[in-house]
């Protein structure tokens, strides 16, 4: 068999156990990788201690295992990568792309979600000295700038990169922001395909832009529908989505396959998780997945 250059990943934040919505993303990225004879990596995005739940990372890994989703190589923990994020930040600063932002929450609230660039004068580079007060670090975006994401599931999408203004790369509480850590690690791990939920659709143009600024390859992106409960809310810990249970692994997998557009044969109702996954790898087609941004649990 030819060696595949496909490398996919699942990158959960350890903010709680996996629920069916997170299983949907894990399963879709796993199946796409395996159907393409690729590797499937797991990365724990543990960069937000205030939101993390002790023990959640180990629990997530156990739940993946119990559902037959076995990953390749060792798990990458983002908390071990801080020096790399700092180094990338420095490279962007040398290129004159970063500035310190002193705006407080109250001011940001008045802007309605689109940062106005008020702090752009505080450029961070080797010759500038910015005021020594608490600040976030933002990247200055070109304006206007349209960016095309050729999404593997949603089709070709045009974004205005600066629609929400310059975004944050380093937080006021001294933590790297998701956009920086995630794109840098996708580059570092040579990820070729990112299959994830549509709640992250807006992140893709930003991550592509950052990777280009850092001279790293951009992966292909594919966004699956997000699973909502019957009240139309995204399944999440806040909405009390039940955690995945090992004793229901088979029905969880079958439910997720149906949500991903498969009609599963009835023999699979009595099969093992490995048989279900084997069947799904063999029949996997991205074209089956509904190009919706949401599906509800009752869409089965
Ligand atoms: N860690 C992010 C989350 O759990 C997902 C990152 C990604 O898939 O790009 O929402």
PDB file of N, CA, C and O in Angstrom, residues 23-92:
ATOM      1  N   UNK A  23     -18.077  13.448  20.395  1.00  0.00           N
ATOM      2  CA  UNK A  23     -17.800  12.161  19.739  1.00  0.00           C
ATOM      3  C   UNK A  23     -17.990  12.281  18.217  1.00  0.00           C
ATOM      4  O   UNK A  23     -17.243  11.698  17.436  1.00  0.00           O
ATOM      5  N   UNK A  24     -18.982  13.071  17.819  1.00  0.00           N
ATOM      6  CA  UNK A  24     -19.248  13.246  16.385  1.00  0.00           C
ATOM      7  C   UNK A  24     -17.993  13.792  15.674  1.00  0.00           C
ATOM      8  O   UNK A  24     -17.598  13.295  14.612  1.00  0.00           O
ATOM      9  N   UNK A  25     -17.352  14.787  16.287  1.00  0.00           N
ATOM     10  CA  UNK A  25     -16.147  15.377  15.682  1.00  0.00           C
ATOM     11  C   UNK A  25     -14.978  14.392  15.740  1.00  0.00           C
ATOM     12  O   UNK A  25     -14.229  14.247  14.762  1.00  0.00           O
ATOM     13  N   UNK A  26     -14.844  13.694  16.881  1.00  0.00           N
ATOM     14  CA  UNK A  26     -13.749  12.726  17.002  1.00  0.00           C
ATOM     15  C   UNK A  26     -13.917  11.638  15.944  1.00  0.00           C
ATOM     16  O   UNK A  26     -12.975  11.282  15.225  1.00  0.00           O
ATOM     17  N   UNK A  27     -15.143  11.123  15.829  1.00  0.00           N
ATOM     18  CA  UNK A  27     -15.399  10.019  14.907  1.00  0.00           C
ATOM     19  C   UNK A  27     -15.174  10.448  13.446  1.00  0.00           C
ATOM     20  O   UNK A  27     -14.547   9.725  12.668  1.00  0.00           O
ATOM     21  N   UNK A  28     -15.674  11.629  13.080  1.00  0.00           N
ATOM     22  CA  UNK A  28     -15.518  12.077  11.689  1.00  0.00           C
ATOM     23  C   UNK A  28     -14.037  12.251  11.343  1.00  0.00           C
ATOM     24  O   UNK A  28     -13.591  11.834  10.259  1.00  0.00           O
ATOM     25  N   UNK A  29     -13.253  12.822  12.259  1.00  0.00           N
ATOM     26  CA  UNK A  29     -11.836  13.014  11.930  1.00  0.00           C
ATOM     27  C   UNK A  29     -11.111  11.668  11.901  1.00  0.00           C
ATOM     28  O   UNK A  29     -10.254  11.436  11.049  1.00  0.00           O
ATOM     29  N   UNK A  30     -11.500  10.761  12.796  1.00  0.00           N
ATOM     30  CA  UNK A  30     -10.896   9.422  12.820  1.00  0.00           C
ATOM     31  C   UNK A  30     -11.197   8.667  11.508  1.00  0.00           C
ATOM     32  O   UNK A  30     -10.308   8.117  10.868  1.00  0.00           O
ATOM     33  N   UNK A  31     -12.479   8.672  11.119  1.00  0.00           N
ATOM     34  CA  UNK A  31     -12.863   7.889   9.933  1.00  0.00           C
ATOM     35  C   UNK A  31     -12.231   8.462   8.660  1.00  0.00           C
ATOM     36  O   UNK A  31     -11.787   7.714   7.790  1.00  0.00           O
ATOM     37  N   UNK A  32     -12.187   9.791   8.573  1.00  0.00           N
ATOM     38  CA  UNK A  32     -11.592  10.380   7.370  1.00  0.00           C
ATOM     39  C   UNK A  32     -10.103  10.010   7.285  1.00  0.00           C
ATOM     40  O   UNK A  32      -9.597   9.689   6.212  1.00  0.00           O
ATOM     41  N   UNK A  33      -9.423  10.031   8.445  1.00  0.00           N
ATOM     42  CA  UNK A  33      -7.995   9.662   8.455  1.00  0.00           C
ATOM     43  C   UNK A  33      -7.822   8.195   8.069  1.00  0.00           C
ATOM     44  O   UNK A  33      -7.020   7.850   7.190  1.00  0.00           O
ATOM     45  N   UNK A  34      -8.591   7.326   8.703  1.00  0.00           N
ATOM     46  CA  UNK A  34      -8.414   5.888   8.445  1.00  0.00           C
ATOM     47  C   UNK A  34      -8.822   5.503   7.020  1.00  0.00           C
ATOM     48  O   UNK A  34      -8.179   4.665   6.397  1.00  0.00           O
ATOM     49  N   UNK A  35      -9.891   6.137   6.517  1.00  0.00           N
ATOM     50  CA  UNK A  35     -10.316   5.817   5.144  1.00  0.00           C
ATOM     51  C   UNK A  35      -9.265   6.272   4.130  1.00  0.00           C
ATOM     52  O   UNK A  35      -9.182   5.750   3.022  1.00  0.00           O
ATOM     53  N   UNK A  36      -8.444   7.244   4.517  1.00  0.00           N
ATOM     54  CA  UNK A  36      -7.369   7.718   3.635  1.00  0.00           C
ATOM     55  C   UNK A  36      -6.025   7.102   4.001  1.00  0.00           C
ATOM     56  O   UNK A  36      -4.977   7.623   3.616  1.00  0.00           O
ATOM     57  N   UNK A  37      -6.059   6.001   4.761  1.00  0.00           N
ATOM     58  CA  UNK A  37      -4.845   5.299   5.216  1.00  0.00           C
ATOM     59  C   UNK A  37      -3.893   6.240   5.924  1.00  0.00           C
ATOM     60  O   UNK A  37      -2.673   6.108   5.822  1.00  0.00           O
ATOM     61  N   UNK A  38      -4.474   7.224   6.625  1.00  0.00           N
ATOM     62  CA  UNK A  38      -3.629   8.232   7.274  1.00  0.00           C
ATOM     63  C   UNK A  38      -3.448   7.970   8.756  1.00  0.00           C
ATOM     64  O   UNK A  38      -3.968   7.016   9.328  1.00  0.00           O
ATOM     65  N   UNK A  39      -2.685   8.863   9.366  1.00  0.00           N
ATOM     66  CA  UNK A  39      -2.513   8.809  10.821  1.00  0.00           C
ATOM     67  C   UNK A  39      -3.594   9.654  11.477  1.00  0.00           C
ATOM     68  O   UNK A  39      -4.078  10.619  10.879  1.00  0.00           O
ATOM     69  N   UNK A  40      -3.933   9.311  12.687  1.00  0.00           N
ATOM     70  CA  UNK A  40      -4.907  10.101  13.451  1.00  0.00           C
ATOM     71  C   UNK A  40      -4.290  10.412  14.804  1.00  0.00           C
ATOM     72  O   UNK A  40      -3.952   9.496  15.557  1.00  0.00           O
ATOM     73  N   UNK A  41      -4.078  11.698  15.073  1.00  0.00           N
ATOM     74  CA  UNK A  41      -3.407  12.122  16.300  1.00  0.00           C
ATOM     75  C   UNK A  41      -4.404  12.726  17.272  1.00  0.00           C
ATOM     76  O   UNK A  41      -5.446  13.239  16.854  1.00  0.00           O
ATOM     77  N   UNK A  42      -4.074  12.678  18.540  1.00  0.00           N
ATOM     78  CA  UNK A  42      -4.887  13.360  19.552  1.00  0.00           C
ATOM     79  C   UNK A  42      -4.011  14.402  20.236  1.00  0.00           C
ATOM     80  O   UNK A  42      -2.861  14.135  20.603  1.00  0.00           O
ATOM     81  N   UNK A  43      -4.575  15.602  20.340  1.00  0.00           N
ATOM     82  CA  UNK A  43      -3.861  16.709  20.991  1.00  0.00           C
ATOM     83  C   UNK A  43      -4.773  17.275  22.077  1.00  0.00           C
ATOM     84  O   UNK A  43      -5.929  17.599  21.801  1.00  0.00           O
ATOM     85  N   UNK A  44      -4.277  17.352  23.283  1.00  0.00           N
ATOM     86  CA  UNK A  44      -5.079  17.903  24.386  1.00  0.00           C
ATOM     87  C   UNK A  44      -4.777  19.395  24.474  1.00  0.00           C
ATOM     88  O   UNK A  44      -3.631  19.800  24.707  1.00  0.00           O
ATOM     89  N   UNK A  45      -5.801  20.203  24.275  1.00  0.00           N
ATOM     90  CA  UNK A  45      -5.616  21.661  24.249  1.00  0.00           C
ATOM     91  C   UNK A  45      -5.839  22.221  25.664  1.00  0.00           C
ATOM     92  O   UNK A  45      -6.871  22.813  25.981  1.00  0.00           O
ATOM     93  N   UNK A  46      -4.822  21.992  26.507  1.00  0.00           N
ATOM     94  CA  UNK A  46      -4.931  22.331  27.926  1.00  0.00           C
ATOM     95  C   UNK A  46      -4.222  23.654  28.236  1.00  0.00           C
ATOM     96  O   UNK A  46      -3.269  23.692  28.996  1.00  0.00           O
ATOM     97  N   UNK A  47      -4.702  24.711  27.599  1.00  0.00           N
ATOM     98  CA  UNK A  47      -4.051  26.008  27.774  1.00  0.00           C
ATOM     99  C   UNK A  47      -4.934  27.011  28.492  1.00  0.00           C
ATOM    100  O   UNK A  47      -4.658  28.197  28.451  1.00  0.00           O
ATOM    101  N   UNK A  48      -6.023  26.517  29.071  1.00  0.00           N
ATOM    102  CA  UNK A  48      -6.955  27.451  29.688  1.00  0.00           C
ATOM    103  C   UNK A  48      -7.301  26.976  31.100  1.00  0.00           C
ATOM    104  O   UNK A  48      -8.439  26.568  31.354  1.00  0.00           O
ATOM    105  N   UNK A  49      -6.296  27.008  32.020  1.00  0.00           N
ATOM    106  CA  UNK A  49      -6.531  26.443  33.362  1.00  0.00           C
ATOM    107  C   UNK A  49      -7.842  26.889  34.010  1.00  0.00           C
ATOM    108  O   UNK A  49      -8.523  26.054  34.618  1.00  0.00           O
ATOM    109  N   UNK A  50      -8.270  28.163  33.872  1.00  0.00           N
ATOM    110  CA  UNK A  50      -9.531  28.517  34.544  1.00  0.00           C
ATOM    111  C   UNK A  50     -10.727  27.679  34.083  1.00  0.00           C
ATOM    112  O   UNK A  50     -11.681  27.486  34.837  1.00  0.00           O
ATOM    113  N   UNK A  51     -10.706  27.171  32.834  1.00  0.00           N
ATOM    114  CA  UNK A  51     -11.858  26.407  32.332  1.00  0.00           C
ATOM    115  C   UNK A  51     -11.661  24.893  32.436  1.00  0.00           C
ATOM    116  O   UNK A  51     -12.545  24.119  32.096  1.00  0.00           O
ATOM    117  N   UNK A  52     -10.453  24.472  32.856  1.00  0.00           N
ATOM    118  CA  UNK A  52     -10.188  23.033  32.869  1.00  0.00           C
ATOM    119  C   UNK A  52     -10.756  22.321  34.097  1.00  0.00           C
ATOM    120  O   UNK A  52     -10.845  22.916  35.155  1.00  0.00           O
ATOM    121  N   UNK A  53     -11.113  21.072  33.889  1.00  0.00           N
ATOM    122  CA  UNK A  53     -11.660  20.265  34.984  1.00  0.00           C
ATOM    123  C   UNK A  53     -10.612  19.197  35.300  1.00  0.00           C
ATOM    124  O   UNK A  53     -10.198  18.463  34.393  1.00  0.00           O
ATOM    125  N   UNK A  54     -10.165  19.116  36.565  1.00  0.00           N
ATOM    126  CA  UNK A  54      -9.132  18.122  36.890  1.00  0.00           C
ATOM    127  C   UNK A  54      -9.583  16.721  36.483  1.00  0.00           C
ATOM    128  O   UNK A  54     -10.725  16.338  36.710  1.00  0.00           O
ATOM    129  N   UNK A  55      -8.689  15.997  35.832  1.00  0.00           N
ATOM    130  CA  UNK A  55      -8.994  14.615  35.446  1.00  0.00           C
ATOM    131  C   UNK A  55      -9.683  14.497  34.095  1.00  0.00           C
ATOM    132  O   UNK A  55      -9.821  13.399  33.556  1.00  0.00           O
ATOM    133  N   UNK A  56     -10.111  15.636  33.510  1.00  0.00           N
ATOM    134  CA  UNK A  56     -10.887  15.549  32.255  1.00  0.00           C
ATOM    135  C   UNK A  56     -10.046  15.019  31.090  1.00  0.00           C
ATOM    136  O   UNK A  56     -10.545  14.250  30.260  1.00  0.00           O
ATOM    137  N   UNK A  57      -8.760  15.374  31.036  1.00  0.00           N
ATOM    138  CA  UNK A  57      -7.929  14.914  29.915  1.00  0.00           C
ATOM    139  C   UNK A  57      -7.847  13.388  29.916  1.00  0.00           C
ATOM    140  O   UNK A  57      -8.057  12.742  28.874  1.00  0.00           O
ATOM    141  N   UNK A  58      -7.589  12.807  31.098  1.00  0.00           N
ATOM    142  CA  UNK A  58      -7.488  11.338  31.172  1.00  0.00           C
ATOM    143  C   UNK A  58      -8.827  10.683  30.854  1.00  0.00           C
ATOM    144  O   UNK A  58      -8.888   9.650  30.182  1.00  0.00           O
ATOM    145  N   UNK A  59      -9.889  11.317  31.317  1.00  0.00           N
ATOM    146  CA  UNK A  59     -11.218  10.762  31.064  1.00  0.00           C
ATOM    147  C   UNK A  59     -11.526  10.773  29.558  1.00  0.00           C
ATOM    148  O   UNK A  59     -12.033   9.786  28.999  1.00  0.00           O
ATOM    149  N   UNK A  60     -11.195  11.864  28.878  1.00  0.00           N
ATOM    150  CA  UNK A  60     -11.432  11.960  27.430  1.00  0.00           C
ATOM    151  C   UNK A  60     -10.685  10.847  26.695  1.00  0.00           C
ATOM    152  O   UNK A  60     -11.237  10.164  25.826  1.00  0.00           O
ATOM    153  N   UNK A  61      -9.424  10.637  27.094  1.00  0.00           N
ATOM    154  CA  UNK A  61      -8.626   9.602  26.429  1.00  0.00           C
ATOM    155  C   UNK A  61      -9.239   8.224  26.675  1.00  0.00           C
ATOM    156  O   UNK A  61      -9.305   7.393  25.764  1.00  0.00           O
ATOM    157  N   UNK A  62      -9.732   8.020  27.894  1.00  0.00           N
ATOM    158  CA  UNK A  62     -10.361   6.726  28.192  1.00  0.00           C
ATOM    159  C   UNK A  62     -11.633   6.547  27.367  1.00  0.00           C
ATOM    160  O   UNK A  62     -11.890   5.482  26.806  1.00  0.00           O
ATOM    161  N   UNK A  63     -12.413   7.620  27.250  1.00  0.00           N
ATOM    162  CA  UNK A  63     -13.668   7.520  26.479  1.00  0.00           C
ATOM    163  C   UNK A  63     -13.379   7.236  24.995  1.00  0.00           C
ATOM    164  O   UNK A  63     -14.099   6.463  24.357  1.00  0.00           O
ATOM    165  N   UNK A  64     -12.328   7.850  24.462  1.00  0.00           N
ATOM    166  CA  UNK A  64     -11.972   7.573  23.055  1.00  0.00           C
ATOM    167  C   UNK A  64     -11.642   6.093  22.900  1.00  0.00           C
ATOM    168  O   UNK A  64     -12.123   5.418  21.987  1.00  0.00           O
ATOM    169  N   UNK A  65     -10.817   5.607  23.819  1.00  0.00           N
ATOM    170  CA  UNK A  65     -10.414   4.215  23.807  1.00  0.00           C
ATOM    171  C   UNK A  65     -11.621   3.281  23.887  1.00  0.00           C
ATOM    172  O   UNK A  65     -11.722   2.302  23.157  1.00  0.00           O
ATOM    173  N   UNK A  66     -12.542   3.598  24.789  1.00  0.00           N
ATOM    174  CA  UNK A  66     -13.726   2.745  24.984  1.00  0.00           C
ATOM    175  C   UNK A  66     -14.611   2.722  23.733  1.00  0.00           C
ATOM    176  O   UNK A  66     -15.388   1.794  23.541  1.00  0.00           O
ATOM    177  N   UNK A  67     -14.502   3.772  22.909  1.00  0.00           N
ATOM    178  CA  UNK A  67     -15.293   3.801  21.676  1.00  0.00           C
ATOM    179  C   UNK A  67     -14.486   3.276  20.485  1.00  0.00           C
ATOM    180  O   UNK A  67     -14.873   3.462  19.334  1.00  0.00           O
ATOM    181  N   UNK A  68     -13.331   2.684  20.773  1.00  0.00           N
ATOM    182  CA  UNK A  68     -12.526   2.069  19.714  1.00  0.00           C
ATOM    183  C   UNK A  68     -11.736   3.068  18.888  1.00  0.00           C
ATOM    184  O   UNK A  68     -11.199   2.724  17.831  1.00  0.00           O
ATOM    185  N   UNK A  69     -11.681   4.319  19.351  1.00  0.00           N
ATOM    186  CA  UNK A  69     -10.968   5.343  18.572  1.00  0.00           C
ATOM    187  C   UNK A  69      -9.526   5.412  19.086  1.00  0.00           C
ATOM    188  O   UNK A  69      -9.201   6.202  19.979  1.00  0.00           O
ATOM    189  N   UNK A  70      -8.690   4.549  18.532  1.00  0.00           N
ATOM    190  CA  UNK A  70      -7.302   4.450  18.991  1.00  0.00           C
ATOM    191  C   UNK A  70      -6.422   5.358  18.143  1.00  0.00           C
ATOM    192  O   UNK A  70      -6.453   5.285  16.917  1.00  0.00           O
ATOM    193  N   UNK A  71      -5.656   6.197  18.800  1.00  0.00           N
ATOM    194  CA  UNK A  71      -4.848   7.194  18.090  1.00  0.00           C
ATOM    195  C   UNK A  71      -3.436   6.673  17.834  1.00  0.00           C
ATOM    196  O   UNK A  71      -3.010   5.683  18.416  1.00  0.00           O
ATOM    197  N   UNK A  72      -2.737   7.391  16.962  1.00  0.00           N
ATOM    198  CA  UNK A  72      -1.348   7.030  16.635  1.00  0.00           C
ATOM    199  C   UNK A  72      -0.393   7.871  17.482  1.00  0.00           C
ATOM    200  O   UNK A  72      -0.673   9.039  17.769  1.00  0.00           O
ATOM    201  N   UNK A  73       0.740   7.302  17.792  1.00  0.00           N
ATOM    202  CA  UNK A  73       1.805   8.034  18.486  1.00  0.00           C
ATOM    203  C   UNK A  73       1.374   8.476  19.873  1.00  0.00           C
ATOM    204  O   UNK A  73       0.378   8.005  20.419  1.00  0.00           O
ATOM    205  N   UNK A  74       2.133   9.416  20.435  1.00  0.00           N
ATOM    206  CA  UNK A  74       1.777   9.857  21.781  1.00  0.00           C
ATOM    207  C   UNK A  74       0.929  11.123  21.700  1.00  0.00           C
ATOM    208  O   UNK A  74       0.968  11.859  20.711  1.00  0.00           O
ATOM    209  N   UNK A  75       0.183  11.334  22.768  1.00  0.00           N
ATOM    210  CA  UNK A  75      -0.725  12.493  22.819  1.00  0.00           C
ATOM    211  C   UNK A  75       0.123  13.749  23.034  1.00  0.00           C
ATOM    212  O   UNK A  75       1.041  13.744  23.855  1.00  0.00           O
ATOM    213  N   UNK A  76      -0.186  14.812  22.292  1.00  0.00           N
ATOM    214  CA  UNK A  76       0.518  16.083  22.504  1.00  0.00           C
ATOM    215  C   UNK A  76      -0.310  16.950  23.452  1.00  0.00           C
ATOM    216  O   UNK A  76      -1.498  17.178  23.217  1.00  0.00           O
ATOM    217  N   UNK A  77       0.314  17.414  24.524  1.00  0.00           N
ATOM    218  CA  UNK A  77      -0.341  18.314  25.482  1.00  0.00           C
ATOM    219  C   UNK A  77       0.156  19.723  25.192  1.00  0.00           C
ATOM    220  O   UNK A  77       1.364  19.976  25.249  1.00  0.00           O
ATOM    221  N   UNK A  78      -0.753  20.634  24.917  1.00  0.00           N
ATOM    222  CA  UNK A  78      -0.309  21.986  24.566  1.00  0.00           C
ATOM    223  C   UNK A  78       0.436  22.671  25.712  1.00  0.00           C
ATOM    224  O   UNK A  78       1.268  23.532  25.474  1.00  0.00           O
ATOM    225  N   UNK A  79       0.130  22.258  26.951  1.00  0.00           N
ATOM    226  CA  UNK A  79       0.815  22.904  28.088  1.00  0.00           C
ATOM    227  C   UNK A  79       2.326  22.661  28.051  1.00  0.00           C
ATOM    228  O   UNK A  79       3.068  23.356  28.737  1.00  0.00           O
ATOM    229  N   UNK A  80       2.798  21.697  27.244  1.00  0.00           N
ATOM    230  CA  UNK A  80       4.244  21.444  27.146  1.00  0.00           C
ATOM    231  C   UNK A  80       4.880  22.295  26.049  1.00  0.00           C
ATOM    232  O   UNK A  80       6.069  22.195  25.799  1.00  0.00           O
ATOM    233  N   UNK A  81       4.082  23.096  25.355  1.00  0.00           N
ATOM    234  CA  UNK A  81       4.574  23.766  24.141  1.00  0.00           C
ATOM    235  C   UNK A  81       4.727  25.287  24.316  1.00  0.00           C
ATOM    236  O   UNK A  81       4.895  26.007  23.325  1.00  0.00           O
ATOM    237  N   UNK A  82       4.670  25.764  25.562  1.00  0.00           N
ATOM    238  CA  UNK A  82       4.709  27.220  25.766  1.00  0.00           C
ATOM    239  C   UNK A  82       5.921  27.902  25.109  1.00  0.00           C
ATOM    240  O   UNK A  82       5.763  28.954  24.478  1.00  0.00           O
ATOM    241  N   UNK A  83       7.153  27.326  25.224  1.00  0.00           N
ATOM    242  CA  UNK A  83       8.284  27.996  24.583  1.00  0.00           C
ATOM    243  C   UNK A  83       8.077  28.165  23.070  1.00  0.00           C
ATOM    244  O   UNK A  83       8.460  29.192  22.500  1.00  0.00           O
ATOM    245  N   UNK A  84       7.453  27.177  22.430  1.00  0.00           N
ATOM    246  CA  UNK A  84       7.230  27.272  20.973  1.00  0.00           C
ATOM    247  C   UNK A  84       6.235  28.392  20.647  1.00  0.00           C
ATOM    248  O   UNK A  84       6.397  29.116  19.655  1.00  0.00           O
ATOM    249  N   UNK A  85       5.210  28.556  21.488  1.00  0.00           N
ATOM    250  CA  UNK A  85       4.235  29.626  21.218  1.00  0.00           C
ATOM    251  C   UNK A  85       4.898  30.994  21.393  1.00  0.00           C
ATOM    252  O   UNK A  85       4.653  31.918  20.621  1.00  0.00           O
ATOM    253  N   UNK A  86       5.775  31.090  22.422  1.00  0.00           N
ATOM    254  CA  UNK A  86       6.469  32.369  22.649  1.00  0.00           C
ATOM    255  C   UNK A  86       7.372  32.686  21.473  1.00  0.00           C
ATOM    256  O   UNK A  86       7.465  33.828  21.026  1.00  0.00           O
ATOM    257  N   UNK A  87       8.022  31.655  20.959  1.00  0.00           N
ATOM    258  CA  UNK A  87       8.968  31.866  19.847  1.00  0.00           C
ATOM    259  C   UNK A  87       8.203  32.317  18.598  1.00  0.00           C
ATOM    260  O   UNK A  87       8.626  33.225  17.888  1.00  0.00           O
ATOM    261  N   UNK A  88       7.038  31.718  18.359  1.00  0.00           N
ATOM    262  CA  UNK A  88       6.237  32.108  17.187  1.00  0.00           C
ATOM    263  C   UNK A  88       5.764  33.559  17.343  1.00  0.00           C
ATOM    264  O   UNK A  88       5.759  34.336  16.385  1.00  0.00           O
ATOM    265  N   UNK A  89       5.409  33.905  18.567  1.00  0.00           N
ATOM    266  CA  UNK A  89       4.947  35.272  18.833  1.00  0.00           C
ATOM    267  C   UNK A  89       6.065  36.271  18.521  1.00  0.00           C
ATOM    268  O   UNK A  89       5.841  37.315  17.909  1.00  0.00           O
ATOM    269  N   UNK A  90       7.277  35.869  18.903  1.00  0.00           N
ATOM    270  CA  UNK A  90       8.419  36.742  18.653  1.00  0.00           C
ATOM    271  C   UNK A  90       8.668  36.922  17.164  1.00  0.00           C
ATOM    272  O   UNK A  90       8.961  38.021  16.693  1.00  0.00           O
ATOM    273  N   UNK A  91       8.506  35.822  16.431  1.00  0.00           N
ATOM    274  CA  UNK A  91       8.718  35.915  14.972  1.00  0.00           C
ATOM    275  C   UNK A  91       7.715  36.867  14.345  1.00  0.00           C
ATOM    276  O   UNK A  91       8.039  37.659  13.466  1.00  0.00           O
ATOM    277  N   UNK A  92       6.467  36.788  14.814  1.00  0.00           N
ATOM    278  CA  UNK A  92       5.429  37.675  14.268  1.00  0.00           C
ATOM    279  C   UNK A  92       5.709  39.122  14.677  1.00  0.00           C
ATOM    280  O   UNK A  92       5.467  40.054  13.901  1.00  0.00           O
TER     281      UNK A  92
END
